[in-house]
Amino acid sequence: MYSTFAASTDADALEESAYLFNQSQHEFLSVPLSHENEHPKPHAPATVAMSGLNGLMYGQYSESSSSSIQYGDTSSESQSRTSKAGFILQKPLPYVKTETISTQEFMAGSPGIFSYDSKPSSTPELPQISEATSGTHRSSTDPVKRKTIDFRANSSIPAALSWEEFARQSILAAESSRLNPFSLHPEEYKLLREHITHAQVTVYLNIRNAILRLWTKNPLVCVTLEEASGCARDKRYFGLAKVAYHWLLRNGYINYGCVEVPNTTGIAARAKAKTSRSKTILVIGAGMSGLGCARHLEGLFTQLGEQWVSRGEQPPQVIVLEGRPRVGGRVYSHPLRNQSGSNIPLGHRCTAEMGAQIVTGFEHGNPLNAIIRGQLAIPYHGLRDNTILYDHDGTIVDKSQDTLVEKLYNDILERASIYRNKPATFRTVEGDRNLILFGRDPSDSGGATISTLESSNTPLPANASTSASTTEEKPSSGVEKLAGRAYQLTAGFNPNISAVEAAMTMGWNLKYGSTTDRTLDLNSFAKSTDYPTLGQTMDDGIRQYQEILELKPRDLRLLNWHHANLEYANAANVNQLSLSGWDQDLGNEFEGEHTQIIGGYQQVPRGLWQCPGKLDIRFKTAVKSIQYNTDESHNGKAVRVLCTNGEVFDADQIVLTTPLGVLKSGSITFQPPLPDWKQGVIERMGFGLLNKVILVYEKAFWEPDRDMFGLLNEAEHRASLDQKDYASRRGRCYLFWNCIKTSGRPTLVALMAGDAAHYAEERSNDDLVKEVTGRLLRMFAPKIVPLPTETIVTRWRRDPFACGSYSYVGPKTQAGDYDVMAKSHGPLHFAGEATCGTHPATVHGAYLSGLRAAAEVVESMIGPIKITSPLVEKKVKLEHAPQTTPNGSRPDMKRAAGPGDSNLGTYSGDGSQRENPNSQRLRDEDYEARIIGAILTEIGERPIKPGRAGVNPFLLYTKDFWPICKKECDEARKAATGDVNAKASKTDVRTAVGLRWRMATDEVKKPYLDVTQRARDEAAAYAASYKDRVATWDKKAERIRHEFIQNNPPPGGNEELLNSRTAIEMGTGKRLRRT
């Protein structure tokens, strides 16, 4: 029996396979999940433990945990949102109306059966919605009859956490969602600038970050509006919480992926609108972008259904048209012929990745983190940076020579970066960083709005650390990590370092007569044409370095191996890449190790298709023509789609996720034709090609623990020193992926990059296998290299539904073209990796573009998020004197006490005032604070749990050399501009410091490395003695507490205080009040 999400070539077979829906099981386990298990409010009922759960445990999901957690591992560092029973199920639990699903479909080898008897839709502190057990399960589209829930401030903020720890988790959640925790996103800025003050920006950011914290802690459970409102510290800020929630929801920062979402539309309202016809949204393509868009649209229509029902309409329906008989698009895991003897977990197919293969880091924003690790719990293998290079004759390249040439390549790459386009800027506004870091709201949030401050000379508050609004640059530096190699790409190059000086620092021997001021002049190529390319410019740099250094043929082969690596990343020859924009996505890289999915990457799109309920996908329905009307006053459907099988679909909106190659091919016609601005960008952008030769063996003859190994290629003319002679061959099998741990069989995947990708399209399978086998024979001699038992060759150019592999920035591509590609035209919306300028040519980029397109569709139908006025109510000071009604009696004061009501009492029937419970609570907190003060005075703070050493040698180096580099950069800036007052930007200084560090000798680096090592050693020693010091401190604190209580009895005779530990003794910090 195979995994539900395992690859298959037949979509119809998938629908009918017995392993998809096993209806013979009748045992169920109720597993209520929640957003918090640490809040001092009533929890959900405890679940009943079952022995079958032993097989259900996977590594816990946590954005802050290590990305190296793999199949069967657990992490003690992660903090999950669980039920009171204390466990979390990491497989998605499907919700179907009449069917149940066996555990083997979702959790390989699990003996127990599980399903839901109740919906996990709220935090423990919010009222639980009980459903009668009826033998069937409510789907996500069924409206739930529920009581109105009042919003409560602070209800989603765990009392057990200190404000500092709560702030740390919230900041990490924002960073893990691709958002700056300290400033508004440009779209948030546009939405809020007319409605909030500068101080309220900090309040909004604290709320927004806290909402993201709820989601990232457990993406198996959706975040509700009630929970989002509970992230506000004061009921006056419920409006801000609502705006933050809806902005995050619409734009796919929360409640995305394979998670069931609540239907907020009442039964009566839906019944009233049932007679009306619903609108239709067509999504073209069932790849990652199409599936992501369709799934998010379904979720938004469910959660925001009231917006349509209130107008007498049914929420729109979503239909996906897919030309292939499968989902995934360019994510395709081809099942191998021999499925026996697999070494991967039971229930997963042996597959080979025909297309996408690598998850490029889970940390700091990759949406696939929540889907793969948090929802589907798909096992994966972390790749190690253990690349070994073989020369063309099979000899192993010396590591020192490899490193030396790589430094030279990076130097040329950096020198070419001076021709890069200027990074785009955008306007935003920052909050108070210090308050956000410590989890605090400003004491006074009044004042003029941001827009008013921008258009006037109104001064900011005295403690404001930033202007009313500011401009920020998009990231302009980062690391391009491919095939285990990291290329440092910066915003510019320090011109003060000559090529000779750089080469000497690297360790190269110079040719006789080379002077120290000799440098590279790349202008001859870079400025000789309107469309310069990266390859031509770098090749010119290599030629000039040949005049300075004694470069040998092996050095040229190594340099061209790095060229091939860039050609793999961009799916194009480096001579086709724009010099000014080829790396326009720089700085948006995710963190964490690169990984491969065990059992096939296609499990991810299959999960999006099937969970929590199946999307309506029409397979084998290729689009031939699209007729559309951009006139908003047009009555009827705005789009008509004609398919090659004769079917016709009418829709109100359409999202095209077809690859750029298909749009370039013209196989889909538009009536009327697309406007010039759209057709122009389609023609300007590049769409490249990458192919693979996949070889399956009975037994591995290579090192099974080495994830990849590279291969240098000889020039067309043997031992040539002419760079041009290497272009056509350098990408042939330049890298082998060892997939023995992910495919289930001894499998090698040889990459064909650059010109070699086109070569693979033209050659026969036999010729390619013969060529690759010959290379392997030389590499692994004297071992016997047999012929493979199965061979698969990809030819993506021939695929009519792809016409290539992925997009790249061609010479004629203009800055901002990815955004133009994403721009909608009337009822036509566009998605796909070629529309995601921040993450092009990636699976996560395709998925993110689908989320963006879904948000655009929803906004085009119901408009932007509505902002109430005033968004934040003015703070009202309540009178403490009792008031009387016109007849002389005092009013009943049973309403819930707000933040300003803490000192008020309630009144009994005879008019006497009873003490408010809040007064008792405040008195107890003040008494506890006195105890804590006595403890701190005598023995100080409780020992802090040791963390990481947190010392970075580069940061220490930066602190010392920043002033020096800044002075040098300022001087260079003045010389370049002729302006005596010119100053270098922070980016330029960072670049210079980074370059100086990379070029520094071991002697220069040693003091900083030594400091780092000492800090690590001290941290390790501190951790070893931590438990003993805590135990000693706890005993002393208990003694001090008892002595204080004996000498100072608690007010009101509260006996609970006599036997209770204080907050500081429980290690939860000194946060006592939330007001």
Coordinates of N, CA, C and O in Angstrom, one line a residue, residues 121-172:
S121 N -10.9 24.4 16.2 CA -11.0 25.7 15.6 C -10.8 26.9 16.5 O -10.9 28.0 16.1
S122 N -10.4 26.6 17.8 CA -10.2 27.7 18.7 C -9.2 27.4 19.8 O -8.9 26.3 20.0
T123 N -8.8 28.4 20.4 CA -7.9 28.2 21.6 C -8.6 27.7 22.8 O -9.8 27.8 22.9
P124 N -7.9 27.1 23.7 CA -8.6 26.5 24.9 C -9.3 27.5 25.7 O -10.3 27.2 26.3
E125 N -8.9 28.8 25.7 CA -9.6 29.7 26.5 C -10.9 30.2 25.9 O -11.7 30.9 26.5
L126 N -11.1 29.9 24.6 CA -12.4 30.3 24.0 C -13.3 29.1 24.1 O -13.0 28.0 24.1
P127 N -14.6 29.4 24.1 CA -15.6 28.3 24.2 C -15.5 27.3 23.1 O -15.4 27.7 22.0
Q128 N -15.5 26.1 23.5 CA -15.4 25.0 22.5 C -16.8 24.8 21.9 O -17.8 24.9 22.5
I129 N -16.8 24.4 20.6 CA -18.0 24.2 19.9 C -18.2 22.7 19.8 O -17.4 22.0 19.1
S130 N -19.2 22.2 20.5 CA -19.4 20.8 20.5 C -20.3 20.4 19.4 O -21.2 21.1 19.0
E131 N -20.1 19.2 18.8 CA -20.9 18.6 17.8 C -21.4 17.3 18.2 O -20.7 16.5 18.8
A132 N -22.6 17.0 17.9 CA -23.2 15.7 18.2 C -22.5 14.6 17.3 O -22.3 14.8 16.2
T133 N -22.2 13.5 18.0 CA -21.6 12.4 17.2 C -22.7 11.7 16.4 O -23.7 11.2 16.9
S134 N -22.5 11.7 15.1 CA -23.5 11.2 14.2 C -23.0 10.2 13.2 O -23.7 9.7 12.4
G135 N -21.8 9.8 13.4 CA -21.2 8.8 12.5 C -20.6 9.4 11.2 O -20.0 8.8 10.4
T136 N -20.9 10.7 11.0 CA -20.3 11.4 9.8 C -19.5 12.6 10.3 O -19.7 13.0 11.4
H137 N -18.7 13.2 9.4 CA -17.9 14.3 9.8 C -18.2 15.5 9.0 O -18.3 15.4 7.8
R138 N -18.3 16.6 9.7 CA -18.6 17.9 9.0 C -17.4 18.3 8.2 O -16.3 18.4 8.6
S139 N -17.7 18.7 6.9 CA -16.6 19.2 6.1 C -16.4 20.7 6.3 O -17.2 21.3 7.0
S140 N -15.3 21.2 5.8 CA -15.0 22.6 6.0 C -16.0 23.5 5.4 O -16.0 24.7 5.8
T141 N -16.8 23.0 4.5 CA -17.7 23.9 3.8 C -19.1 23.9 4.5 O -20.0 24.7 4.1
D142 N -19.3 23.1 5.5 CA -20.6 23.0 6.2 C -20.6 24.2 7.2 O -19.7 24.2 8.1
P143 N -21.6 25.0 7.2 CA -21.7 26.1 8.2 C -21.9 25.5 9.6 O -22.6 24.5 9.8
V144 N -21.3 26.1 10.6 CA -21.4 25.6 12.0 C -22.3 26.6 12.7 O -22.0 27.8 12.8
K145 N -23.3 26.1 13.4 CA -24.2 26.9 14.2 C -23.5 27.2 15.5 O -23.2 26.2 16.3
R146 N -23.2 28.4 15.9 CA -22.4 28.7 17.0 C -22.9 30.0 17.7 O -23.5 30.8 17.1
K147 N -22.6 30.1 19.0 CA -22.9 31.3 19.7 C -21.9 32.4 19.4 O -20.8 32.2 19.0
T148 N -22.4 33.6 19.5 CA -21.5 34.8 19.3 C -20.5 34.8 20.4 O -20.8 34.7 21.6
I149 N -19.2 34.9 20.1 CA -18.1 34.9 21.0 C -17.6 36.4 21.2 O -17.2 37.0 20.2
D150 N -17.6 36.8 22.4 CA -17.1 38.2 22.7 C -15.6 38.2 22.6 O -14.9 37.3 23.1
F151 N -15.0 39.2 22.0 CA -13.6 39.4 21.9 C -13.1 39.8 23.3 O -13.7 40.6 24.0
R152 N -11.9 39.2 23.7 CA -11.3 39.5 25.0 C -9.9 39.8 24.8 O -9.1 39.0 24.2
A153 N -9.5 40.9 25.3 CA -8.1 41.4 25.2 C -7.2 40.4 26.0 O -7.6 39.9 27.0
N154 N -6.0 40.2 25.5 CA -5.0 39.3 26.2 C -5.3 37.9 26.2 O -4.5 37.1 26.7
S155 N -6.4 37.4 25.6 CA -6.8 36.0 25.8 C -5.9 35.1 25.0 O -5.9 33.9 25.2
S156 N -5.1 35.6 24.0 CA -4.2 34.8 23.2 C -2.7 35.0 23.6 O -1.8 34.6 22.9
I157 N -2.5 35.6 24.8 CA -1.2 35.9 25.2 C -0.9 35.0 26.5 O -1.6 35.2 27.5
P158 N -0.1 34.0 26.4 CA 0.2 33.1 27.5 C 0.7 33.8 28.8 O 1.7 34.5 28.7
A159 N 0.0 33.7 29.9 CA 0.5 34.3 31.1 C 1.8 33.7 31.6 O 2.5 34.4 32.4
A160 N 2.1 32.5 31.2 CA 3.3 31.8 31.7 C 4.6 32.4 31.1 O 5.7 32.1 31.6
L161 N 4.4 33.1 30.0 CA 5.6 33.7 29.3 C 5.9 35.1 29.8 O 5.0 35.9 30.0
S162 N 7.2 35.4 30.0 CA 7.6 36.8 30.2 C 7.3 37.6 29.0 O 7.2 37.0 27.9
W163 N 7.2 38.9 29.1 CA 7.0 39.7 27.9 C 8.1 39.6 27.0 O 7.9 39.6 25.8
E164 N 9.4 39.5 27.5 CA 10.5 39.4 26.6 C 10.5 38.1 25.8 O 10.8 38.1 24.6
E165 N 10.1 37.0 26.4 CA 10.1 35.7 25.7 C 8.9 35.7 24.7 O 9.1 35.2 23.6
F166 N 7.8 36.3 25.1 CA 6.7 36.4 24.2 C 7.0 37.3 23.0 O 6.7 36.9 21.8
A167 N 7.8 38.4 23.2 CA 8.2 39.2 22.1 C 9.2 38.5 21.2 O 9.1 38.6 20.0
R168 N 10.1 37.7 21.8 CA 11.1 37.0 21.0 C 10.4 36.0 20.1 O 10.7 35.9 18.9
Q169 N 9.4 35.3 20.6 CA 8.6 34.3 19.7 C 7.8 35.0 18.7 O 7.8 34.5 17.5
S170 N 7.3 36.2 19.0 CA 6.5 36.9 18.0 C 7.4 37.5 16.9 O 7.0 37.5 15.7
I171 N 8.5 38.0 17.3 CA 9.5 38.5 16.3 C 10.0 37.4 15.4 O 10.0 37.6 14.1
L172 N 10.3 36.3 15.9 CA 10.7 35.1 15.1 C 9.6 34.7 14.2 O 9.9 34.4 13.0

